[in-house]
mmCIF file of C-alpha atoms in Angstrom:
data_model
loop_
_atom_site.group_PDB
_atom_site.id
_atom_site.type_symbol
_atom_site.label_atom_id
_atom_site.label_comp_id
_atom_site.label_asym_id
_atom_site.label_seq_id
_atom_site.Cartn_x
_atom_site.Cartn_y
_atom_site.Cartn_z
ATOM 1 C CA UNK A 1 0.000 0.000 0.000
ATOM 2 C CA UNK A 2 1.037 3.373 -0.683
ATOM 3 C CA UNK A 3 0.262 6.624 0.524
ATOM 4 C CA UNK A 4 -1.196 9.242 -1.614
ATOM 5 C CA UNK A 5 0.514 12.433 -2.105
ATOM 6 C CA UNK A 6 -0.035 15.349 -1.229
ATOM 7 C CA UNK A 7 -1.918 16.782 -4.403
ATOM 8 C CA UNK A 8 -4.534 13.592 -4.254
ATOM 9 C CA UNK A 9 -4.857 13.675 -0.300
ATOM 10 C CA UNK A 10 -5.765 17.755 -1.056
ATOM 11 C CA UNK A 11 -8.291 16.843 -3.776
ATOM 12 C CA UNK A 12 -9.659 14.054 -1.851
ATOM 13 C CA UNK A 13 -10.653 16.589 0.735
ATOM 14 C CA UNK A 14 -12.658 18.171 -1.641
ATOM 15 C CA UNK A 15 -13.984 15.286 -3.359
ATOM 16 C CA UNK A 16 -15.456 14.085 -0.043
ATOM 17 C CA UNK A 17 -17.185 17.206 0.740
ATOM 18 C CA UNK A 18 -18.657 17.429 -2.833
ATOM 19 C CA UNK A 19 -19.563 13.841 -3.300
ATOM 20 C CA UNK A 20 -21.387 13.944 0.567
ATOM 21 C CA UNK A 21 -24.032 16.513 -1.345
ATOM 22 C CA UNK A 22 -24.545 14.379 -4.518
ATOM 23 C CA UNK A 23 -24.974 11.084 -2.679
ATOM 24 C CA UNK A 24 -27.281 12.398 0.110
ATOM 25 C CA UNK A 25 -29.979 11.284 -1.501
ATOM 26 C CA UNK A 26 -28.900 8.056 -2.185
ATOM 27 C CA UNK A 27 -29.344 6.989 1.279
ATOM 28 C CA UNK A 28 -33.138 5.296 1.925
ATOM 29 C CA UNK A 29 -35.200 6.165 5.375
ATOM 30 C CA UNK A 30 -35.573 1.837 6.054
ATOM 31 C CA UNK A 31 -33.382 -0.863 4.489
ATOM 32 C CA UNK A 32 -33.773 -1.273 1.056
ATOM 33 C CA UNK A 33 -36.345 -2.681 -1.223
ATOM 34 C CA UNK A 34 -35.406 -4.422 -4.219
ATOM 35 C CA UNK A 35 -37.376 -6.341 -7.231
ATOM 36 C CA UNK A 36 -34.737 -9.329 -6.922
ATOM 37 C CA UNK A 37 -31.300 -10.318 -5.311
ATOM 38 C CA UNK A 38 -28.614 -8.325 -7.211
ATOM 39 C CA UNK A 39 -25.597 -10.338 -7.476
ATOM 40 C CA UNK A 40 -22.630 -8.809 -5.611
ATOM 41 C CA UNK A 41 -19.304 -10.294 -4.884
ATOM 42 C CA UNK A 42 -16.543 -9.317 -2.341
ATOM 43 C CA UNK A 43 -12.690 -9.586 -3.021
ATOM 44 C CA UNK A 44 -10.680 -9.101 0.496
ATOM 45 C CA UNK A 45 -6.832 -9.419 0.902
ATOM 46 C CA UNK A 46 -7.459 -10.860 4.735
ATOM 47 C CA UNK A 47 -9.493 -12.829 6.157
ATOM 48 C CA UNK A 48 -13.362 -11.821 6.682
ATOM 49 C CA UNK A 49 -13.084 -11.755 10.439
ATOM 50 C CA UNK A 50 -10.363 -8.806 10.255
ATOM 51 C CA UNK A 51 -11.559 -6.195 11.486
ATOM 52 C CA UNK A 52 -11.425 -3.685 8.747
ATOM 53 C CA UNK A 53 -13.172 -6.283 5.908
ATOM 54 C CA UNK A 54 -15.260 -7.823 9.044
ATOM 55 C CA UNK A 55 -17.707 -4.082 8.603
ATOM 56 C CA UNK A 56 -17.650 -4.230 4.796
ATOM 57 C CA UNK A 57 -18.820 -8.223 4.935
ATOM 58 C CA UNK A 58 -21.324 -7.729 7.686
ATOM 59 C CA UNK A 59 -23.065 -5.168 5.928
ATOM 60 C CA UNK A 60 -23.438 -7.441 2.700
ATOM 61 C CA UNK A 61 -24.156 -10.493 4.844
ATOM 62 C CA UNK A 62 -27.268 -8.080 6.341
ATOM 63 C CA UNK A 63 -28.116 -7.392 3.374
ATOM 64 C CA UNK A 64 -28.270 -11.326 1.995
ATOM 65 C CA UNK A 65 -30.147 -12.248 5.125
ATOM 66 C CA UNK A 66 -32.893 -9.651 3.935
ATOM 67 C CA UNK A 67 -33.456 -11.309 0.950
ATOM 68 C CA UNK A 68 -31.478 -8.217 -0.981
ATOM 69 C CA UNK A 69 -28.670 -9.432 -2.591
ATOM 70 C CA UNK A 70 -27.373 -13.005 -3.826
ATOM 71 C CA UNK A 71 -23.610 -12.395 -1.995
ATOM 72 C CA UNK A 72 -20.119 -14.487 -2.624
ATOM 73 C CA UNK A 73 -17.097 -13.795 -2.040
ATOM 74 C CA UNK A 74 -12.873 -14.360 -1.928
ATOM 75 C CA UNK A 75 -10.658 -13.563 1.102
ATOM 76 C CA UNK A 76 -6.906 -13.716 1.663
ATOM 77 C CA UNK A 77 -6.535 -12.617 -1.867
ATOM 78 C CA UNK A 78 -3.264 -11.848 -2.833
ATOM 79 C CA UNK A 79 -2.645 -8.443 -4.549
ATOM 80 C CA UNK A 80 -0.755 -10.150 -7.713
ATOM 81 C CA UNK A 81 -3.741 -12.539 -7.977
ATOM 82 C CA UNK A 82 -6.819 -9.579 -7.182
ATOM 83 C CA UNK A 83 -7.326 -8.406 -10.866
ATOM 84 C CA UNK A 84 -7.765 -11.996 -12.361
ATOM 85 C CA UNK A 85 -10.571 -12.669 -8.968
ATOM 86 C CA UNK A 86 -12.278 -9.058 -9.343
ATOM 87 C CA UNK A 87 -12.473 -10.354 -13.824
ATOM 88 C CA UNK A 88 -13.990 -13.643 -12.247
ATOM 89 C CA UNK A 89 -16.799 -11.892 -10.485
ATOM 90 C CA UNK A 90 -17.247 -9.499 -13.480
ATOM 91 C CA UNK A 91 -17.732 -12.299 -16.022
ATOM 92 C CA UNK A 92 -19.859 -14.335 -13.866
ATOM 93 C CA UNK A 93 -22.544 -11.883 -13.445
ATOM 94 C CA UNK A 94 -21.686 -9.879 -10.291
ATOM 95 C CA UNK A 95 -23.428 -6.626 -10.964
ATOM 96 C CA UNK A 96 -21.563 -4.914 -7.522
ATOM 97 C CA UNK A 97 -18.032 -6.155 -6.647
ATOM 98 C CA UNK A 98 -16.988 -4.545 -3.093
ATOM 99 C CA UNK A 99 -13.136 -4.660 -1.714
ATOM 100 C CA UNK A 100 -10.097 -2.833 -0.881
ATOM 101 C CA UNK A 101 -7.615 -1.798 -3.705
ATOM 102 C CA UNK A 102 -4.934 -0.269 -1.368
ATOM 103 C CA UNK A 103 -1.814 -2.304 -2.936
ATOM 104 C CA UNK A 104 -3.219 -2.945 -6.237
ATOM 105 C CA UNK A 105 -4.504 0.289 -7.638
ATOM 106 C CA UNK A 106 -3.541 1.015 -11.132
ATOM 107 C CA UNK A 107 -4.610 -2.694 -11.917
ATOM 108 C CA UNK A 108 -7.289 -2.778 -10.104
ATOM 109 C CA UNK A 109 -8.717 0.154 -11.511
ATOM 110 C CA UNK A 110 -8.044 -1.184 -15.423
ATOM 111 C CA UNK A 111 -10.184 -3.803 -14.527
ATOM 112 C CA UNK A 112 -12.988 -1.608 -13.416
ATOM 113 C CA UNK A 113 -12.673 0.034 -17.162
ATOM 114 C CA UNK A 114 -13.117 -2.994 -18.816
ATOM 115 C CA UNK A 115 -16.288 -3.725 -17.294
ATOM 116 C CA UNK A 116 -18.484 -1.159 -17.692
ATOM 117 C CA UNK A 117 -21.230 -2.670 -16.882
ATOM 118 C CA UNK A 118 -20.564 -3.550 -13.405
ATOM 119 C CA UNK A 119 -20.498 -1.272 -10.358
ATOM 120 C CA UNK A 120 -17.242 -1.226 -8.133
ATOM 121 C CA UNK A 121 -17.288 0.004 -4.617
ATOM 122 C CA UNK A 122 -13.763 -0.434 -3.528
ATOM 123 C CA UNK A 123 -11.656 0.763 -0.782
ATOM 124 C CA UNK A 124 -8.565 3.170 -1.999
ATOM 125 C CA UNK A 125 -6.312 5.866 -1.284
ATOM 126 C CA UNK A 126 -7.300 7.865 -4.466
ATOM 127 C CA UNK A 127 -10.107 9.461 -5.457
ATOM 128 C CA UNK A 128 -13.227 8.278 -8.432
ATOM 129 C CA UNK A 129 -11.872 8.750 -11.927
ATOM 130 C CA UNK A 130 -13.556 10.046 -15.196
ATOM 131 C CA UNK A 131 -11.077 6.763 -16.411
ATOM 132 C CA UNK A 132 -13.585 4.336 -14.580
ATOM 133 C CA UNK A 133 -16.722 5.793 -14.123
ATOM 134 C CA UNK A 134 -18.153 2.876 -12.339
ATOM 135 C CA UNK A 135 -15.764 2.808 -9.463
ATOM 136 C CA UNK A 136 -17.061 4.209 -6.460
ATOM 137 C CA UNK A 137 -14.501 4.506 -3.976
ATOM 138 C CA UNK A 138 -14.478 4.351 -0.113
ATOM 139 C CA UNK A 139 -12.666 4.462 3.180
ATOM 140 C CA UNK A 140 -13.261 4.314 6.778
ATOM 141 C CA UNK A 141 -13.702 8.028 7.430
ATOM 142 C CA UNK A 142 -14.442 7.337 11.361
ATOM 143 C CA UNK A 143 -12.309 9.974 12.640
ATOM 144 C CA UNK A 144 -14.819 11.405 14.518
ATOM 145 C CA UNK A 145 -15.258 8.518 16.687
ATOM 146 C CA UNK A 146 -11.167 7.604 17.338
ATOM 147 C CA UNK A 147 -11.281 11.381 18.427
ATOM 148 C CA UNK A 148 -13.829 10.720 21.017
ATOM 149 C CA UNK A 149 -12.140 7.420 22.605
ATOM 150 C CA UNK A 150 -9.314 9.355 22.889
ATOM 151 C CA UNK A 151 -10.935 12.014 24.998
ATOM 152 C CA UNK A 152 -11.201 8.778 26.871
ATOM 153 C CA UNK A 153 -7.941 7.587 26.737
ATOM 154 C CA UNK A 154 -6.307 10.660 27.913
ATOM 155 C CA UNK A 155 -8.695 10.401 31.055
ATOM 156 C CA UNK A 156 -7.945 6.677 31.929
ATOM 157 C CA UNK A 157 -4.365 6.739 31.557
ATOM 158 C CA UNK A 158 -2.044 7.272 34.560
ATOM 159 C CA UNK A 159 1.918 7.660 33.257
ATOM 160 C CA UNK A 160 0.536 10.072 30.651
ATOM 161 C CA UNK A 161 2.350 7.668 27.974
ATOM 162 C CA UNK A 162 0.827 5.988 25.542
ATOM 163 C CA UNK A 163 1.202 3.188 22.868
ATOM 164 C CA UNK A 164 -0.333 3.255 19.150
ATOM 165 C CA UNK A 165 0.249 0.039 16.678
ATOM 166 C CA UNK A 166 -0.742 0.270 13.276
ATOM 167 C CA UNK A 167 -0.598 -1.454 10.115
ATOM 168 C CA UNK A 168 0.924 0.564 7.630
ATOM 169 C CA UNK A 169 1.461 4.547 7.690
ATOM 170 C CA UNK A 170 -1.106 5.430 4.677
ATOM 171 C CA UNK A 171 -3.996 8.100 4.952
ATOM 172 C CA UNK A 172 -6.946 5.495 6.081
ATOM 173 C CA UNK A 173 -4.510 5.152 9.643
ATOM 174 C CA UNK A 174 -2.717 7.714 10.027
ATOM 175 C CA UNK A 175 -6.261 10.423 10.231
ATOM 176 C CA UNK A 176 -7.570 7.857 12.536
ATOM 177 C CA UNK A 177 -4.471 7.855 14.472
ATOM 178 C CA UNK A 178 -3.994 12.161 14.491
ATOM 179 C CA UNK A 179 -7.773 12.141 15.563
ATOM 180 C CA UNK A 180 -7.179 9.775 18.945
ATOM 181 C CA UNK A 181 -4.324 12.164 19.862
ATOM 182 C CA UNK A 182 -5.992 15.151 19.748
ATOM 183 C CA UNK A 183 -8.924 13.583 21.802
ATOM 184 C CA UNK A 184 -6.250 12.496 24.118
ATOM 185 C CA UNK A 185 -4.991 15.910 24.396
ATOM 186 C CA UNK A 186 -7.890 17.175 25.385
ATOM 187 C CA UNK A 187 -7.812 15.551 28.630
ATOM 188 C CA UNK A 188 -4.332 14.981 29.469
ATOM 189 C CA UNK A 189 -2.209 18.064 27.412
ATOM 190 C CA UNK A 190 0.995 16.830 28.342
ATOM 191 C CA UNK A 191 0.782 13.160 27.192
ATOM 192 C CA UNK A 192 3.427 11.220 24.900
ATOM 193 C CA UNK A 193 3.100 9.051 22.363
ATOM 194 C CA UNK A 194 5.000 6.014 20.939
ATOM 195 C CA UNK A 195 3.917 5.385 17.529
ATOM 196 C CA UNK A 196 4.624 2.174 15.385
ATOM 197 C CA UNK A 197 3.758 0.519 12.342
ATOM 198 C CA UNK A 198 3.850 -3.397 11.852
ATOM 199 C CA UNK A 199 4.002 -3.410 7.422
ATOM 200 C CA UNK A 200 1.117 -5.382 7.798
ATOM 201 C CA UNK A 201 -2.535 -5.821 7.837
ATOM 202 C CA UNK A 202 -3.230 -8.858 10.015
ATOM 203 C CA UNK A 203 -0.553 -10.131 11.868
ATOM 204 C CA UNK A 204 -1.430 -10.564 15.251
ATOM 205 C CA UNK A 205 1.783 -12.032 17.297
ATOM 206 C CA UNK A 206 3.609 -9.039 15.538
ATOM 207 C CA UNK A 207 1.543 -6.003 16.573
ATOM 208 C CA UNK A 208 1.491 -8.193 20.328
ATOM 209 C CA UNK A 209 5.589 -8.156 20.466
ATOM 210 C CA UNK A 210 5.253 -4.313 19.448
ATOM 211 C CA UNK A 211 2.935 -3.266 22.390
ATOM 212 C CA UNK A 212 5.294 -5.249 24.652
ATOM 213 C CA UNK A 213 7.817 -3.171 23.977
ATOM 214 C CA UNK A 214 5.527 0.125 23.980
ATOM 215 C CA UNK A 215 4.612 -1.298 27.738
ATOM 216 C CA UNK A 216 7.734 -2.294 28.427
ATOM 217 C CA UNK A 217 8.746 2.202 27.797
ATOM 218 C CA UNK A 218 6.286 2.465 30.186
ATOM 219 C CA UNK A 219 2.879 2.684 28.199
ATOM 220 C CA UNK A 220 -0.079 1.970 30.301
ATOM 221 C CA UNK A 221 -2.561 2.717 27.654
ATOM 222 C CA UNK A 222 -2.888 1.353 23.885
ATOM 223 C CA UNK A 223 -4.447 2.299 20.422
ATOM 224 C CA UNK A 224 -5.259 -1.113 19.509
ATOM 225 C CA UNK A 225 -5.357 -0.084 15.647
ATOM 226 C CA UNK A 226 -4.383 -4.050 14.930
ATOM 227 C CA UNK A 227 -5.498 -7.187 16.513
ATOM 228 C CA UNK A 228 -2.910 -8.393 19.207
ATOM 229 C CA UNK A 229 -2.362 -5.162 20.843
ATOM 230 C CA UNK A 230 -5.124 -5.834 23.609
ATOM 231 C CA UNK A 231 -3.581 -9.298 24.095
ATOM 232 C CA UNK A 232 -0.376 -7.718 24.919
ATOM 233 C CA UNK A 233 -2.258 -5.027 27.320
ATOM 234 C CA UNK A 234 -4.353 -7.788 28.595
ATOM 235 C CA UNK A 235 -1.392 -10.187 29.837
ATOM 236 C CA UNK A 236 0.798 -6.933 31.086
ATOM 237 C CA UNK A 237 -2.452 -5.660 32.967
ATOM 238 C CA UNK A 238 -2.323 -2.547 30.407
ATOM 239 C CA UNK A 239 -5.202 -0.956 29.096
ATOM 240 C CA UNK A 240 -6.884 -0.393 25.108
ATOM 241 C CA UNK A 241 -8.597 1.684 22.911
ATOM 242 C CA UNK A 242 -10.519 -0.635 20.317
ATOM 243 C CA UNK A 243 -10.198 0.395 16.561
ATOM 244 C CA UNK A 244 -13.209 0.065 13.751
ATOM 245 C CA UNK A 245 -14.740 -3.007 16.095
ATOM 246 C CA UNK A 246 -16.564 -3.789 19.608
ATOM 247 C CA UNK A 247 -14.031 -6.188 21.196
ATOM 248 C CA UNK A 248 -14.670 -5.767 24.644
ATOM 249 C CA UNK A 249 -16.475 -9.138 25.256
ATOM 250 C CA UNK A 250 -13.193 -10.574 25.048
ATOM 251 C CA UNK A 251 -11.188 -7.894 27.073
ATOM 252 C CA UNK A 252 -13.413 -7.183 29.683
ATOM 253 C CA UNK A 253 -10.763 -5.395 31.932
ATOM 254 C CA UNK A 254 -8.878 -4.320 28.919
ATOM 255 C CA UNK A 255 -10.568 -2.668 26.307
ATOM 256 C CA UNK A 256 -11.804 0.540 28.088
ATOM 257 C CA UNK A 257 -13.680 2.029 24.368
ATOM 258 C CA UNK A 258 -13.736 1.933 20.998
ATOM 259 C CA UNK A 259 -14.798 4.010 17.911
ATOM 260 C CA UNK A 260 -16.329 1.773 15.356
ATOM 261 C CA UNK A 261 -17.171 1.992 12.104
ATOM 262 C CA UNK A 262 -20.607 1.448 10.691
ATOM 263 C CA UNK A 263 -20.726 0.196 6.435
ATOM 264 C CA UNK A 264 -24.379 -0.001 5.889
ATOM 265 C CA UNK A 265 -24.991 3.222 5.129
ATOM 266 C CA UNK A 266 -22.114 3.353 2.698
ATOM 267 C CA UNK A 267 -23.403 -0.083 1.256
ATOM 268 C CA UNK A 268 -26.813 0.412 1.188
ATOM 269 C CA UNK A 269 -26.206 3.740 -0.608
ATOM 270 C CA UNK A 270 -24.185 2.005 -3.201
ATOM 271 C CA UNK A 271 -27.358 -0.712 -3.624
ATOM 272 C CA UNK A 272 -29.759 2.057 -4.213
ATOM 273 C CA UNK A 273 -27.693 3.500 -6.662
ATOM 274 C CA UNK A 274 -26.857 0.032 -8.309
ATOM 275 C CA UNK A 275 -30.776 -1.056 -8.395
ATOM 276 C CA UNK A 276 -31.909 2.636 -9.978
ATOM 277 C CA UNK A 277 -29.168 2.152 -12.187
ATOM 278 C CA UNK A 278 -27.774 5.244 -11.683
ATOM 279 C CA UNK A 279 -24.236 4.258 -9.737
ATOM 280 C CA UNK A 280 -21.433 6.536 -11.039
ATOM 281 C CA UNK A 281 -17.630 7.438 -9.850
ATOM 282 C CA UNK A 282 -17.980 9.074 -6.829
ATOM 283 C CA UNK A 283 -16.798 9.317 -2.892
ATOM 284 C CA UNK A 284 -18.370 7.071 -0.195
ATOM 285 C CA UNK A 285 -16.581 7.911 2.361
ATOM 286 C CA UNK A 286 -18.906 10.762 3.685
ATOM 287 C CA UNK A 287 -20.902 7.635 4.760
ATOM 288 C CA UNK A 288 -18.406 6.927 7.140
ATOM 289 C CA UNK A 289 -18.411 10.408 9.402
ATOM 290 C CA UNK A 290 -20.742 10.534 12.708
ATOM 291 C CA UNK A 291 -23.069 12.668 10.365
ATOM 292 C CA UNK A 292 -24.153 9.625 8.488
ATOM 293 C CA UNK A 293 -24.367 7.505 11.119
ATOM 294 C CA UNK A 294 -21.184 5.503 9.923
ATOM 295 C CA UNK A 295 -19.147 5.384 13.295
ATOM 296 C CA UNK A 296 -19.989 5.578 16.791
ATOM 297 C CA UNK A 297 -18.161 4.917 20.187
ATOM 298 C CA UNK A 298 -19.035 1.954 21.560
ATOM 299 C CA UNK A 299 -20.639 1.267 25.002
ATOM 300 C CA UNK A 300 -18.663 1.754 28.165
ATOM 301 C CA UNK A 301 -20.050 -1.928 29.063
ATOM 302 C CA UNK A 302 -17.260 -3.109 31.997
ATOM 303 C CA UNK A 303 -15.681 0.041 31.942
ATOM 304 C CA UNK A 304 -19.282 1.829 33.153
ATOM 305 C CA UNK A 305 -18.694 3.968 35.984
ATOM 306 C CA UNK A 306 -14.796 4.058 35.638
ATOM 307 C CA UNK A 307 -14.106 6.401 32.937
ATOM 308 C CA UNK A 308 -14.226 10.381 34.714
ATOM 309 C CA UNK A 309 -17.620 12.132 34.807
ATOM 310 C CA UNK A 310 -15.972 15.534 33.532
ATOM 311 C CA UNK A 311 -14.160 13.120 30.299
ATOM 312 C CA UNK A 312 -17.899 11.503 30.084
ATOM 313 C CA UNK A 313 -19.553 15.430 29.735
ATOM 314 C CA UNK A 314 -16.802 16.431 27.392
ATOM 315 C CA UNK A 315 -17.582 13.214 25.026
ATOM 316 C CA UNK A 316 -21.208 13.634 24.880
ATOM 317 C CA UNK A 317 -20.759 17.807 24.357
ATOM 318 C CA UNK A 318 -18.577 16.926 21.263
ATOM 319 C CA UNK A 319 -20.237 14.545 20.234
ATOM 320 C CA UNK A 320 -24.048 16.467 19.855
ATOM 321 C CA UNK A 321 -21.587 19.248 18.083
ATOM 322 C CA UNK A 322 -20.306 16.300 15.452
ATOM 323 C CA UNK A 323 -23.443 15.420 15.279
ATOM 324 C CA UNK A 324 -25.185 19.425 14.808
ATOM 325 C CA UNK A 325 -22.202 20.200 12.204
ATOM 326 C CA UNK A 326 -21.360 22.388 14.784
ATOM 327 C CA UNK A 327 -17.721 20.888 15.676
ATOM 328 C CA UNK A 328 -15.758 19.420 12.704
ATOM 329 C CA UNK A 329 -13.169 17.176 13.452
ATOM 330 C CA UNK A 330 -9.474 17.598 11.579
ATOM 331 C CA UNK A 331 -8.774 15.036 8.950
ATOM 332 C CA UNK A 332 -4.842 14.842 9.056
ATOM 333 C CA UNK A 333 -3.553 12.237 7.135
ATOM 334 C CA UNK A 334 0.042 13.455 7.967
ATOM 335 C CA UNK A 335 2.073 10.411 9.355
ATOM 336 C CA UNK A 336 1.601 10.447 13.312
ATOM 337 C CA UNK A 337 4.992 10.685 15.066
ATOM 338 C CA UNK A 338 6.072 9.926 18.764
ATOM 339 C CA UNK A 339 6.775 12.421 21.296
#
C-alpha cells in the first residue's frame, strides 16, 4: 500500500465534501427494497473476520439475510492474484463487486474500465476517476469517533504515555491515528506518544511483540489499531482503545472504548444507486463520518462507571456538536509521530 501524495490527499478533501451533497440522496429512510437479489461479490486481501473487511462483509451479509442481494465472495486474496478474482466476479454476473484496492490500484482500476457494466465500490487511497466511471470509492472516514475514545484515553491513563500500533502509515490510519491524539490531548495536554507501524494488515503475534515493547517504555494505555495489541495489554495488565470493532467481550478489563465503524450506510447507498441504475464514480466515504451515522463509540459496558464524569460530559458535548455540524473534526492524514 502506498500513501497518496499530497496533491490527491488535497483533492480528496474536496472530493469528499462534494460527493457527501450528490450522494445524500442516495441513502433510503428503512433498508432497502429491491425487485430481486442483485448479485454482488466481495474480493478481500485478509481474512473476513479482520476487522477492517469484518464491517464491509457484515453489511453485505445483512443485506443477503434480507433477501437483498445473492452475496459471494474471496478472502486472503493476494494483490498479484486480485485483478484476475475481481475479472472472475465481473464475467460471472456480479453486478456490484466490493473490496479494498490499497496495494493494487492502477490494476485494479483497469479492470474496473473494462467492465463497464458492473459497479465497483472499492476501498482506496485515491479518489473516483472520469477513467472508470463505475468505481465508487471508499474508506473508513471514522475519525470522529477515534477522536472521542481518545478524549477517553487521555482520562484513563495514569503515566501520561501511551502506545499506538498500526498497520501501515497510509492516509486510512494515520487520520484515525492524528484524531485519537488530539482527543487524548484534550484531557491529558501533556501526554506522549510512541507510535509504530507493523508493514502489515493482520498479523497478530507481531503487533502483540510491538505493544510489549511500547509497555515495556512504560505505556499503560494502547491504540489497539491491529489485533494483538489488547492481548499484549491484557497479559501486562495494560489498558486499550478498540479500533473500527466492539471487542470488549473478550477484554473485559482491557478494552476501556472503541470508535467503530458502521458500512451499511455506505453499502446500502451504493445498492440504491446500483438497483436505480444510476451508480457513477464518486466518494463514499462521507458515509463513514458521525453525520451519516457511519461510526460511533461503543458502550462503556465493563468500563461503566470508571471512565471520569468531567471526560464523560466532554464526550457527549462533542459529540451532539459532530453530530449538529457544529464541531468538525481535523482530517490529518500526515504520518503520526512519537513524542
Amino acid at each position: 500500500m502506498k500513501p497518496t501524495t499530497a496533491t490527491l490527499t488535497l483533492s480528496r478533501r474536496h472530493l469528499l465534501a462534494a460527493s457527501g451533497a450528490m450522494l445524500a440522496t442516495a441513502v433510503l429512510p428503512g433498508r432497502l427494497r429491491a425487485a430481486a437479489p442483485v448479485k454482488v461479490a466481495g474480493v478481500y486481501t485478509v481474512p473476513v473476520e479482520q476487522q477492517w473487511v469484518s464491517r464491509i462483509h457484515k453489511a453485505a451479509m445483512a443485506a443477503k439475510e434480507a433477501g437483498l442481494i445473492d452475496y459471494s465472495w474471496s478472502e486472503n486474496t493476494a494483490n498479484t492474484d486480485y485483478p484476475r478474482v475481481m475479472r472472475e466476479y465481473a464475467e460471472g454476473g456480479a453486478k456490484l463487486i466490493v473490496g479494498e484496492i490499497f496495494g493494487v490500484e492502477q490494476e485494479a482500476r483497469e479492470v474496473c474500465a473494462d467492465y463497464p457494466d458492473t459497479a465497483f465500490l472499492l476501498g482506496s487511497s485515491f479518489p473516483p476517476s472520469d477513467e472508470a466511471p463505475n468505481l465508487g470509492v471508499f474508506d473508513n472516514y471514522i475519525q470522529d469517533a477515534s477522536y472521542l475514545s481518545g478524549i477517553i484515553a487521555g482520562a484513563m491513563t495514569k503515566t501520561g504515555k501511551i502506545g499506538m500500533v498500526g498497520g501501515f502509515p497510509i492516509p486510512e490510519v494515520n487520520r484515525l491515528m492524528n484524531a485519537f491524539m488530539a482527543g487524548v490531548k484534550e484531557t491529558r495536554p501533556d501526554a506522549s506518544f510512541m507510535v509504530s507501524f507493523i508493514g502489515s494488515w493482520f498479523d497478530p503475534p507481531k503487533a502483540k511483540e510491538t505493544a510489549f515493547a511500547m509497555i515495556e517504555g512504560g505505556a499503560d494505555l494502547l491504540y489497539a489499531e491491529r489485533f494483538g495489541v489488547s492481548d499484549a495489554a491484557k497479559e501486562k495488565g495494560a489498558l486499550a482503545i478498540g479500533n473500527v470493532i466492539d471487542t470488549q467481550a473478550d477484554y473485559p478489563d482491557t478494552v476501556v472504548a472503541s470508535a467503530l465503524w458502521n458500512f451499511q450506510p455506505t453499502f446500502d447507498a451504493a445498492l440504491k444507486a446500483v438497483t436505480a441504475g444510476s451508480f457513477a464514480a464518486a466518494d463514499y466515504g462521507v458515509y463513514s463520518t458521525m453525520l451519516h451515522g457511519g461510526c460511533s463509540l461503543a458502550p462503556l459496558g465493563t468500563f461503566e462507571g470508571k471512565v471520569p464524569a468531567a471526560a464523560l460530559t466532554l464526550v457527549a458535548e462533542k459529540e451532539a456538536a459532530i453530530k449538529a455540524g457544529s464541531f468538525t473534526v481535523t482530517v490529518d492524514d500526515s504520518e503520526p509521530k512519537a513524542s
